[in-house]
Amino acid sequence: MPATLRALLNEPRFDLRPVSGVDDALLSHAVLWAHNSDLPDPTPWLDSGGLLLTDGVQFDEPDPEPAHPYVQRLVDHGVLALGFSTGIVHERIPAELAEAAASRGLSLLEVPRDTPFMGIIRFISDAVADDDRQMLERSLRAQRSVARAALRPDGLAEILRELERNLDCWVALFDASGSRVRVPTQREIPASQAPEVEDAVASMLARGRTAAVRLSVTGSDEVTLQTLGQRGDLRGVLAVGTGTGALDRARADLVDAVIALASIALEQSRTLDDARRRLRSGVLELLMAGITAVAQRTVAHLWGPLPEGPLRVGCIALPDEAEGGAQTLRSALELLAVESGGAVFFAERRDRIVTVTPDEGRSGLLALLTRHDVAAGFSAATTWDRLTVAMAESERALARTTPQEPISEFDDIARAGLLGHLEHTQAHDIAKRMLLPLDSANDPADLRRTLEVWLEHNGAWDPAAKALGIHRHTLRARVDAAGVLLDVDLDTFAARAELWGALQLTQA
């Protein structure tokens, strides 16, 4: 770091003497510059954090500069200390200046006559230059280590781990949808800070512009967030927990280097993801064609074995690509498939994601679907040789889903029977149209009631007539009239079954 005020006071060739405002806390402060000026107000040409040197000409007669406003301007501008040379213009420091410095907390140093200002200025500038050199060397070493990490097999994870090591902080990467990219870094986002960080990431991605944000989070720590990619095509966000201090230039340069490499790695990851998607779809086509052995060998080399035992096939409606939901779901399924060790297989087919899991091993998948709020239908328990049938069942189950019940099981459809299934289709409208001719009868409601009771008694005349309280000839006449109106032969089983189904579907 640059020279501290303590180092300056301890330098014997300068023989600087503290007059006021020099305490232990101030002694450890870095002096960023040293400059001499006798102007009444030199602050327009100064930065904060430095040492101002003066001969005190501005405090000489006949028109001396008032000391208190002068000192106040220096304090307001952030000047660290004032060095006053004695034995040149003034034999001693003016009492008013010493009083003003003491009252306003400005460190005041006496500079002996024989101490050249240029020596002090050079001492400070050399220390600053040496600090810059060391910072540059550290930056180059860190960037070389990160570049080497990028060449390793798991380049993205290695890059982030090197960044963690060099900055002694936690690092997290988020993709374009705001989902955490699960790479095995050494440190996790502190649980108390994660919600704030995730909200800030989502906000940055929603704006769609490149940006760098410093975020103060729970515990007074700071987090640096930097978007990856270009305006309108953001690839994600890099989050770095920088602790209680801001990044210096070398550390910021290292983050910039990691951003560039991580952007490339994410793009490569996206390309690999696309290739994996196509490969999974190809494996699914093999399985549907019954070429199971080849599919199993292919999958085993890449992802592990296929699920075994009684299986459940799922059909998931793919979310909107434009809103990022599809990619988020794919990433989550990929992670689940890896973590399950072969208990979950998935692939895309047209605008659906097909999943295959053990019959008793769907809990992780169901929890994932709930988190992502997507609709899915599941087949009855099946085997690989009946995959195509099971996929058709899962499609039918998906068609039964609603916003209130986004998960549907084919088993439930089967238990509800054929009519239960037809109730969720357009069969109701077809049944109404089929029975419309009955409305032309003198008493349509009575005729419908007659037909229902007759069919409930399996077309037996006497029991049905008795239940209706009419003569069986009257019943026969009504049924014949209905047959004429509907243009069907109600003496056949098929016509009676169709009429009974239509009456059931149109019951209020």
mmCIF file of C-alpha atoms in Angstrom, residues 173-490:
data_model
loop_
_atom_site.group_PDB
_atom_site.id
_atom_site.type_symbol
_atom_site.label_atom_id
_atom_site.label_comp_id
_atom_site.label_asym_id
_atom_site.label_seq_id
_atom_site.Cartn_x
_atom_site.Cartn_y
_atom_site.Cartn_z
ATOM 1 C CA LEU A 173 -22.990 -17.262 -11.288
ATOM 2 C CA PHE A 174 -26.567 -16.823 -12.546
ATOM 3 C CA ASP A 175 -27.795 -17.652 -16.059
ATOM 4 C CA ALA A 176 -29.946 -15.500 -18.346
ATOM 5 C CA SER A 177 -33.143 -16.601 -16.576
ATOM 6 C CA GLY A 178 -31.814 -15.656 -13.126
ATOM 7 C CA SER A 179 -31.302 -19.257 -12.048
ATOM 8 C CA ARG A 180 -28.159 -20.159 -10.153
ATOM 9 C CA VAL A 181 -25.623 -22.010 -12.307
ATOM 10 C CA ARG A 182 -24.647 -24.925 -10.100
ATOM 11 C CA VAL A 183 -20.859 -25.057 -10.288
ATOM 12 C CA PRO A 184 -18.844 -26.614 -7.439
ATOM 13 C CA THR A 185 -17.244 -23.498 -5.962
ATOM 14 C CA GLN A 186 -15.704 -23.537 -2.492
ATOM 15 C CA ARG A 187 -18.093 -21.099 -0.797
ATOM 16 C CA GLU A 188 -21.842 -20.578 -0.857
ATOM 17 C CA ILE A 189 -23.773 -17.323 -0.750
ATOM 18 C CA PRO A 190 -24.576 -16.706 2.935
ATOM 19 C CA ALA A 191 -28.177 -17.801 3.517
ATOM 20 C CA SER A 192 -29.073 -14.407 5.004
ATOM 21 C CA GLN A 193 -27.883 -12.625 1.839
ATOM 22 C CA ALA A 194 -29.189 -14.996 -0.857
ATOM 23 C CA PRO A 195 -32.741 -13.513 -1.195
ATOM 24 C CA GLU A 196 -31.426 -9.955 -1.646
ATOM 25 C CA VAL A 197 -28.816 -11.071 -4.160
ATOM 26 C CA GLU A 198 -31.345 -13.119 -6.163
ATOM 27 C CA ASP A 199 -33.817 -10.214 -6.244
ATOM 28 C CA ALA A 200 -31.095 -7.831 -7.449
ATOM 29 C CA VAL A 201 -30.029 -10.312 -10.157
ATOM 30 C CA ALA A 202 -33.623 -10.679 -11.375
ATOM 31 C CA SER A 203 -34.006 -6.894 -11.503
ATOM 32 C CA MET A 204 -30.803 -6.452 -13.537
ATOM 33 C CA LEU A 205 -31.784 -9.142 -16.042
ATOM 34 C CA ALA A 206 -35.295 -7.716 -16.386
ATOM 35 C CA ARG A 207 -33.839 -4.366 -17.482
ATOM 36 C CA GLY A 208 -31.892 -6.133 -20.227
ATOM 37 C CA ARG A 209 -28.959 -3.687 -20.101
ATOM 38 C CA THR A 210 -25.302 -4.262 -19.256
ATOM 39 C CA ALA A 211 -24.634 -2.971 -15.772
ATOM 40 C CA ALA A 212 -22.378 -3.206 -12.737
ATOM 41 C CA VAL A 213 -23.996 -2.763 -9.330
ATOM 42 C CA ARG A 214 -22.604 -2.597 -5.814
ATOM 43 C CA LEU A 215 -25.185 -3.884 -3.388
ATOM 44 C CA SER A 216 -25.130 -3.422 0.387
ATOM 45 C CA VAL A 217 -26.713 -6.515 1.899
ATOM 46 C CA THR A 218 -27.560 -7.937 5.300
ATOM 47 C CA GLY A 219 -24.658 -7.692 7.741
ATOM 48 C CA SER A 220 -23.213 -4.506 6.131
ATOM 49 C CA ASP A 221 -21.339 -6.604 3.550
ATOM 50 C CA GLU A 222 -21.110 -5.505 -0.059
ATOM 51 C CA VAL A 223 -21.780 -7.562 -3.183
ATOM 52 C CA THR A 224 -20.609 -6.623 -6.659
ATOM 53 C CA LEU A 225 -22.977 -7.705 -9.454
ATOM 54 C CA GLN A 226 -21.893 -7.614 -13.092
ATOM 55 C CA THR A 227 -23.962 -8.624 -16.106
ATOM 56 C CA LEU A 228 -22.484 -10.990 -18.702
ATOM 57 C CA GLY A 229 -23.169 -10.510 -22.390
ATOM 58 C CA GLN A 230 -24.411 -7.572 -24.414
ATOM 59 C CA ARG A 231 -27.389 -5.260 -24.175
ATOM 60 C CA GLY A 232 -30.492 -7.157 -25.255
ATOM 61 C CA ASP A 233 -28.629 -10.485 -25.125
ATOM 62 C CA LEU A 234 -27.532 -10.927 -21.525
ATOM 63 C CA ARG A 235 -25.969 -14.283 -20.714
ATOM 64 C CA GLY A 236 -26.230 -13.975 -16.942
ATOM 65 C CA VAL A 237 -24.861 -12.197 -13.871
ATOM 66 C CA LEU A 238 -21.673 -12.724 -11.879
ATOM 67 C CA ALA A 239 -22.037 -12.005 -8.140
ATOM 68 C CA VAL A 240 -18.978 -11.469 -5.944
ATOM 69 C CA GLY A 241 -19.221 -11.066 -2.158
ATOM 70 C CA THR A 242 -16.589 -8.377 -1.562
ATOM 71 C CA GLY A 243 -17.025 -8.142 2.218
ATOM 72 C CA THR A 244 -17.032 -4.710 3.832
ATOM 73 C CA GLY A 245 -14.798 -2.958 1.296
ATOM 74 C CA ALA A 246 -14.994 -2.043 -2.360
ATOM 75 C CA LEU A 247 -12.769 -3.754 -4.914
ATOM 76 C CA ASP A 248 -9.453 -2.050 -5.639
ATOM 77 C CA ARG A 249 -8.254 -1.643 -9.207
ATOM 78 C CA ALA A 250 -6.347 -4.934 -9.378
ATOM 79 C CA ARG A 251 -9.260 -6.902 -7.929
ATOM 80 C CA ALA A 252 -11.694 -5.126 -10.246
ATOM 81 C CA ASP A 253 -9.457 -5.978 -13.234
ATOM 82 C CA LEU A 254 -9.482 -9.618 -12.163
ATOM 83 C CA VAL A 255 -13.286 -9.609 -11.993
ATOM 84 C CA ASP A 256 -13.374 -8.094 -15.500
ATOM 85 C CA ALA A 257 -11.143 -10.906 -16.778
ATOM 86 C CA VAL A 258 -13.355 -13.525 -15.161
ATOM 87 C CA ILE A 259 -16.449 -11.894 -16.669
ATOM 88 C CA ALA A 260 -14.963 -12.239 -20.155
ATOM 89 C CA LEU A 261 -13.979 -15.877 -19.591
ATOM 90 C CA ALA A 262 -17.254 -16.761 -17.880
ATOM 91 C CA SER A 263 -19.189 -15.263 -20.802
ATOM 92 C CA ILE A 264 -17.274 -17.515 -23.182
ATOM 93 C CA ALA A 265 -17.786 -20.509 -20.886
ATOM 94 C CA LEU A 266 -21.525 -19.838 -20.656
ATOM 95 C CA GLU A 267 -21.758 -19.615 -24.433
ATOM 96 C CA GLN A 268 -19.893 -22.925 -24.723
ATOM 97 C CA SER A 269 -22.187 -24.380 -22.077
ATOM 98 C CA ARG A 270 -25.213 -23.240 -24.063
ATOM 99 C CA THR A 271 -23.823 -24.921 -27.181
ATOM 100 C CA LEU A 272 -23.217 -28.121 -25.239
ATOM 101 C CA ASP A 273 -26.712 -27.926 -23.764
ATOM 102 C CA ASP A 274 -28.179 -27.717 -27.273
ATOM 103 C CA ALA A 275 -26.141 -30.743 -28.325
ATOM 104 C CA ARG A 276 -27.273 -32.673 -25.261
ATOM 105 C CA ARG A 277 -30.897 -31.780 -26.001
ATOM 106 C CA ARG A 278 -30.624 -33.138 -29.533
ATOM 107 C CA LEU A 279 -28.873 -36.272 -28.285
ATOM 108 C CA ARG A 280 -31.560 -36.911 -25.677
ATOM 109 C CA SER A 281 -34.248 -36.484 -28.328
ATOM 110 C CA GLY A 282 -32.434 -38.991 -30.533
ATOM 111 C CA VAL A 283 -32.250 -41.491 -27.674
ATOM 112 C CA LEU A 284 -35.991 -41.077 -27.098
ATOM 113 C CA GLU A 285 -36.677 -41.868 -30.783
ATOM 114 C CA LEU A 286 -34.588 -45.045 -30.414
ATOM 115 C CA LEU A 287 -36.569 -46.056 -27.346
ATOM 116 C CA MET A 288 -39.877 -45.410 -29.110
ATOM 117 C CA ALA A 289 -38.691 -47.533 -32.036
ATOM 118 C CA GLY A 290 -37.939 -50.379 -29.646
ATOM 119 C CA ILE A 291 -34.157 -50.190 -30.104
ATOM 120 C CA THR A 292 -33.759 -50.194 -26.349
ATOM 121 C CA ALA A 293 -30.357 -51.894 -26.090
ATOM 122 C CA VAL A 294 -28.618 -49.275 -28.268
ATOM 123 C CA ALA A 295 -30.353 -46.452 -26.384
ATOM 124 C CA GLN A 296 -29.304 -47.912 -23.042
ATOM 125 C CA ARG A 297 -25.653 -48.174 -24.091
ATOM 126 C CA THR A 298 -25.676 -44.616 -25.399
ATOM 127 C CA VAL A 299 -27.214 -43.200 -22.237
ATOM 128 C CA ALA A 300 -24.963 -45.247 -19.959
ATOM 129 C CA HIS A 301 -21.842 -43.666 -21.485
ATOM 130 C CA LEU A 302 -23.149 -40.138 -21.005
ATOM 131 C CA TRP A 303 -25.580 -39.950 -18.101
ATOM 132 C CA GLY A 304 -25.662 -43.340 -16.427
ATOM 133 C CA PRO A 305 -28.223 -46.168 -16.684
ATOM 134 C CA LEU A 306 -31.830 -45.697 -17.718
ATOM 135 C CA PRO A 307 -34.513 -46.007 -15.006
ATOM 136 C CA GLU A 308 -35.520 -49.591 -14.208
ATOM 137 C CA GLY A 309 -38.587 -51.442 -12.933
ATOM 138 C CA PRO A 310 -42.174 -50.310 -13.425
ATOM 139 C CA LEU A 311 -41.968 -46.883 -15.022
ATOM 140 C CA ARG A 312 -44.026 -43.718 -15.213
ATOM 141 C CA VAL A 313 -43.864 -41.610 -18.349
ATOM 142 C CA GLY A 314 -44.506 -37.889 -17.956
ATOM 143 C CA CYS A 315 -45.503 -35.305 -20.535
ATOM 144 C CA ILE A 316 -44.641 -31.709 -19.611
ATOM 145 C CA ALA A 317 -45.873 -28.631 -21.426
ATOM 146 C CA LEU A 318 -42.740 -26.643 -22.360
ATOM 147 C CA PRO A 319 -42.918 -23.073 -20.955
ATOM 148 C CA ASP A 320 -42.523 -19.980 -23.118
ATOM 149 C CA GLU A 321 -38.993 -19.716 -24.576
ATOM 150 C CA ALA A 322 -39.167 -15.910 -24.755
ATOM 151 C CA GLU A 323 -39.702 -15.572 -21.018
ATOM 152 C CA GLY A 324 -36.798 -17.864 -20.157
ATOM 153 C CA GLY A 325 -38.963 -20.457 -18.419
ATOM 154 C CA ALA A 326 -38.065 -23.237 -20.860
ATOM 155 C CA GLN A 327 -34.320 -22.892 -20.331
ATOM 156 C CA THR A 328 -34.757 -22.678 -16.565
ATOM 157 C CA LEU A 329 -36.816 -25.885 -16.599
ATOM 158 C CA ARG A 330 -34.246 -27.660 -18.788
ATOM 159 C CA SER A 331 -31.425 -26.657 -16.437
ATOM 160 C CA ALA A 332 -33.366 -27.864 -13.408
ATOM 161 C CA LEU A 333 -34.175 -31.203 -15.084
ATOM 162 C CA GLU A 334 -30.526 -31.630 -16.108
ATOM 163 C CA LEU A 335 -29.428 -31.093 -12.515
ATOM 164 C CA LEU A 336 -32.116 -33.494 -11.222
ATOM 165 C CA ALA A 337 -31.077 -36.149 -13.754
ATOM 166 C CA VAL A 338 -27.447 -35.887 -12.651
ATOM 167 C CA GLU A 339 -28.281 -35.976 -8.949
ATOM 168 C CA SER A 340 -30.683 -38.909 -9.344
ATOM 169 C CA GLY A 341 -27.948 -41.215 -10.651
ATOM 170 C CA GLY A 342 -30.038 -42.635 -13.497
ATOM 171 C CA ALA A 343 -33.463 -42.474 -11.840
ATOM 172 C CA VAL A 344 -34.655 -39.689 -14.161
ATOM 173 C CA PHE A 345 -34.448 -39.584 -17.954
ATOM 174 C CA PHE A 346 -35.913 -36.734 -19.965
ATOM 175 C CA ALA A 347 -35.932 -35.609 -23.581
ATOM 176 C CA GLU A 348 -37.749 -33.065 -25.734
ATOM 177 C CA ARG A 349 -40.186 -34.038 -28.449
ATOM 178 C CA ARG A 350 -41.882 -31.295 -30.409
ATOM 179 C CA ASP A 351 -43.178 -28.805 -27.810
ATOM 180 C CA ARG A 352 -43.184 -31.321 -24.957
ATOM 181 C CA ILE A 353 -40.661 -32.665 -22.478
ATOM 182 C CA VAL A 354 -40.987 -36.406 -21.942
ATOM 183 C CA THR A 355 -39.781 -37.812 -18.622
ATOM 184 C CA VAL A 356 -39.264 -41.417 -17.560
ATOM 185 C CA THR A 357 -38.912 -42.286 -13.876
ATOM 186 C CA PRO A 358 -39.395 -45.348 -11.688
ATOM 187 C CA ASP A 359 -43.005 -45.787 -10.601
ATOM 188 C CA GLU A 360 -42.099 -45.139 -6.961
ATOM 189 C CA GLY A 361 -39.386 -42.550 -7.642
ATOM 190 C CA ARG A 362 -41.171 -39.420 -8.802
ATOM 191 C CA SER A 363 -41.026 -37.271 -5.658
ATOM 192 C CA GLY A 364 -38.072 -35.168 -6.827
ATOM 193 C CA LEU A 365 -39.611 -34.622 -10.253
ATOM 194 C CA LEU A 366 -43.021 -33.674 -8.831
ATOM 195 C CA ALA A 367 -41.405 -31.193 -6.438
ATOM 196 C CA LEU A 368 -39.491 -29.656 -9.350
ATOM 197 C CA LEU A 369 -42.656 -29.292 -11.445
ATOM 198 C CA THR A 370 -44.414 -27.607 -8.535
ATOM 199 C CA ARG A 371 -41.551 -25.133 -8.058
ATOM 200 C CA HIS A 372 -41.584 -24.199 -11.729
ATOM 201 C CA ASP A 373 -45.389 -24.074 -11.941
ATOM 202 C CA VAL A 374 -45.696 -26.179 -15.108
ATOM 203 C CA ALA A 375 -48.432 -28.587 -16.197
ATOM 204 C CA ALA A 376 -47.695 -32.296 -16.607
ATOM 205 C CA GLY A 377 -49.554 -35.527 -17.239
ATOM 206 C CA PHE A 378 -48.361 -39.009 -16.223
ATOM 207 C CA SER A 379 -49.071 -42.426 -17.681
ATOM 208 C CA ALA A 380 -50.080 -45.551 -15.811
ATOM 209 C CA ALA A 381 -47.247 -47.803 -14.619
ATOM 210 C CA THR A 382 -45.563 -49.289 -17.678
ATOM 211 C CA THR A 383 -42.406 -50.870 -19.132
ATOM 212 C CA TRP A 384 -39.935 -49.802 -21.816
ATOM 213 C CA ASP A 385 -41.572 -51.999 -24.457
ATOM 214 C CA ARG A 386 -44.847 -50.081 -24.006
ATOM 215 C CA LEU A 387 -43.223 -46.625 -24.098
ATOM 216 C CA THR A 388 -45.241 -45.334 -27.059
ATOM 217 C CA VAL A 389 -48.529 -46.343 -25.424
ATOM 218 C CA ALA A 390 -47.455 -44.733 -22.164
ATOM 219 C CA MET A 391 -46.526 -41.503 -23.969
ATOM 220 C CA ALA A 392 -50.020 -41.379 -25.474
ATOM 221 C CA GLU A 393 -51.503 -41.886 -21.996
ATOM 222 C CA SER A 394 -49.386 -39.074 -20.576
ATOM 223 C CA GLU A 395 -50.549 -36.770 -23.402
ATOM 224 C CA ARG A 396 -54.162 -37.550 -22.551
ATOM 225 C CA ALA A 397 -53.459 -36.866 -18.899
ATOM 226 C CA LEU A 398 -51.790 -33.542 -19.791
ATOM 227 C CA ALA A 399 -54.911 -32.540 -21.737
ATOM 228 C CA ARG A 400 -56.892 -32.961 -18.505
ATOM 229 C CA THR A 401 -54.766 -30.487 -16.499
ATOM 230 C CA THR A 402 -56.114 -27.153 -15.341
ATOM 231 C CA PRO A 403 -54.489 -24.113 -13.672
ATOM 232 C CA GLN A 404 -55.989 -25.356 -10.415
ATOM 233 C CA GLU A 405 -54.784 -28.963 -10.971
ATOM 234 C CA PRO A 406 -51.605 -28.767 -13.088
ATOM 235 C CA ILE A 407 -50.621 -32.420 -12.439
ATOM 236 C CA SER A 408 -52.844 -35.149 -13.899
ATOM 237 C CA GLU A 409 -52.577 -38.958 -13.698
ATOM 238 C CA PHE A 410 -53.878 -41.351 -16.360
ATOM 239 C CA ASP A 411 -54.820 -43.726 -13.535
ATOM 240 C CA ASP A 412 -57.369 -41.162 -12.356
ATOM 241 C CA ILE A 413 -58.832 -40.941 -15.854
ATOM 242 C CA ALA A 414 -59.168 -44.721 -16.030
ATOM 243 C CA ARG A 415 -60.856 -44.872 -12.632
ATOM 244 C CA ALA A 416 -63.350 -42.227 -13.755
ATOM 245 C CA GLY A 417 -64.363 -44.466 -16.668
ATOM 246 C CA LEU A 418 -65.137 -43.585 -20.269
ATOM 247 C CA LEU A 419 -67.838 -41.094 -19.402
ATOM 248 C CA GLY A 420 -65.562 -39.444 -16.880
ATOM 249 C CA HIS A 421 -63.041 -38.940 -19.656
ATOM 250 C CA LEU A 422 -65.661 -37.717 -22.130
ATOM 251 C CA GLU A 423 -66.814 -35.072 -19.653
ATOM 252 C CA HIS A 424 -63.481 -33.305 -20.177
ATOM 253 C CA THR A 425 -63.811 -33.299 -23.965
ATOM 254 C CA GLN A 426 -66.332 -31.766 -26.409
ATOM 255 C CA ALA A 427 -68.568 -34.844 -26.089
ATOM 256 C CA HIS A 428 -71.079 -32.822 -24.044
ATOM 257 C CA ASP A 429 -71.739 -30.508 -26.983
ATOM 258 C CA ILE A 430 -72.023 -33.464 -29.361
ATOM 259 C CA ALA A 431 -74.531 -35.168 -27.019
ATOM 260 C CA LYS A 432 -76.659 -32.022 -26.829
ATOM 261 C CA ARG A 433 -76.714 -31.790 -30.614
ATOM 262 C CA MET A 434 -77.626 -35.486 -30.893
ATOM 263 C CA LEU A 435 -80.620 -35.124 -28.522
ATOM 264 C CA LEU A 436 -81.820 -31.830 -29.995
ATOM 265 C CA PRO A 437 -84.634 -33.506 -32.058
ATOM 266 C CA LEU A 438 -86.306 -34.588 -28.792
ATOM 267 C CA ASP A 439 -87.099 -30.917 -28.103
ATOM 268 C CA SER A 440 -89.777 -31.049 -30.846
ATOM 269 C CA ALA A 441 -91.856 -33.533 -28.784
ATOM 270 C CA ASN A 442 -94.983 -32.321 -26.945
ATOM 271 C CA ASP A 443 -93.252 -32.762 -23.588
ATOM 272 C CA PRO A 444 -89.452 -33.048 -24.151
ATOM 273 C CA ALA A 445 -88.624 -33.359 -20.450
ATOM 274 C CA ASP A 446 -91.152 -36.182 -19.980
ATOM 275 C CA LEU A 447 -89.809 -37.995 -23.048
ATOM 276 C CA ARG A 448 -86.209 -37.725 -21.763
ATOM 277 C CA ARG A 449 -87.290 -39.030 -18.372
ATOM 278 C CA THR A 450 -89.080 -41.960 -20.055
ATOM 279 C CA LEU A 451 -85.951 -42.872 -22.038
ATOM 280 C CA GLU A 452 -83.696 -42.653 -18.950
ATOM 281 C CA VAL A 453 -85.924 -44.936 -16.862
ATOM 282 C CA TRP A 454 -86.364 -47.402 -19.722
ATOM 283 C CA LEU A 455 -82.581 -47.643 -20.268
ATOM 284 C CA GLU A 456 -81.940 -47.924 -16.521
ATOM 285 C CA HIS A 457 -84.159 -51.032 -16.619
ATOM 286 C CA ASN A 458 -82.062 -52.425 -19.476
ATOM 287 C CA GLY A 459 -84.884 -51.887 -22.000
ATOM 288 C CA ALA A 460 -87.302 -54.166 -20.101
ATOM 289 C CA TRP A 461 -90.828 -52.878 -20.784
ATOM 290 C CA ASP A 462 -92.868 -54.025 -17.807
ATOM 291 C CA PRO A 463 -90.437 -52.970 -15.008
ATOM 292 C CA ALA A 464 -89.815 -49.612 -16.706
ATOM 293 C CA ALA A 465 -93.539 -48.960 -17.254
ATOM 294 C CA LYS A 466 -94.228 -49.816 -13.618
ATOM 295 C CA ALA A 467 -91.497 -47.423 -12.457
ATOM 296 C CA LEU A 468 -92.986 -44.664 -14.621
ATOM 297 C CA GLY A 469 -96.564 -45.429 -13.608
ATOM 298 C CA ILE A 470 -97.728 -45.868 -17.195
ATOM 299 C CA HIS A 471 -98.961 -48.741 -19.356
ATOM 300 C CA ARG A 472 -96.244 -50.652 -21.189
ATOM 301 C CA HIS A 473 -97.946 -49.870 -24.538
ATOM 302 C CA THR A 474 -97.697 -46.172 -23.708
ATOM 303 C CA LEU A 475 -94.010 -46.681 -22.898
ATOM 304 C CA ARG A 476 -93.495 -48.525 -26.194
ATOM 305 C CA ALA A 477 -95.161 -45.729 -28.113
ATOM 306 C CA ARG A 478 -92.942 -43.099 -26.492
ATOM 307 C CA VAL A 479 -89.741 -45.058 -27.182
ATOM 308 C CA ASP A 480 -90.782 -45.619 -30.815
ATOM 309 C CA ALA A 481 -91.521 -41.901 -31.162
ATOM 310 C CA ALA A 482 -88.055 -41.062 -29.756
ATOM 311 C CA GLY A 483 -86.458 -43.481 -32.248
ATOM 312 C CA VAL A 484 -88.216 -41.715 -35.101
ATOM 313 C CA LEU A 485 -87.186 -38.259 -33.868
ATOM 314 C CA LEU A 486 -83.574 -39.349 -33.398
ATOM 315 C CA ASP A 487 -83.522 -41.458 -36.572
ATOM 316 C CA VAL A 488 -82.034 -44.478 -34.754
ATOM 317 C CA ASP A 489 -83.170 -48.068 -34.248
ATOM 318 C CA LEU A 490 -83.564 -48.402 -30.494
#
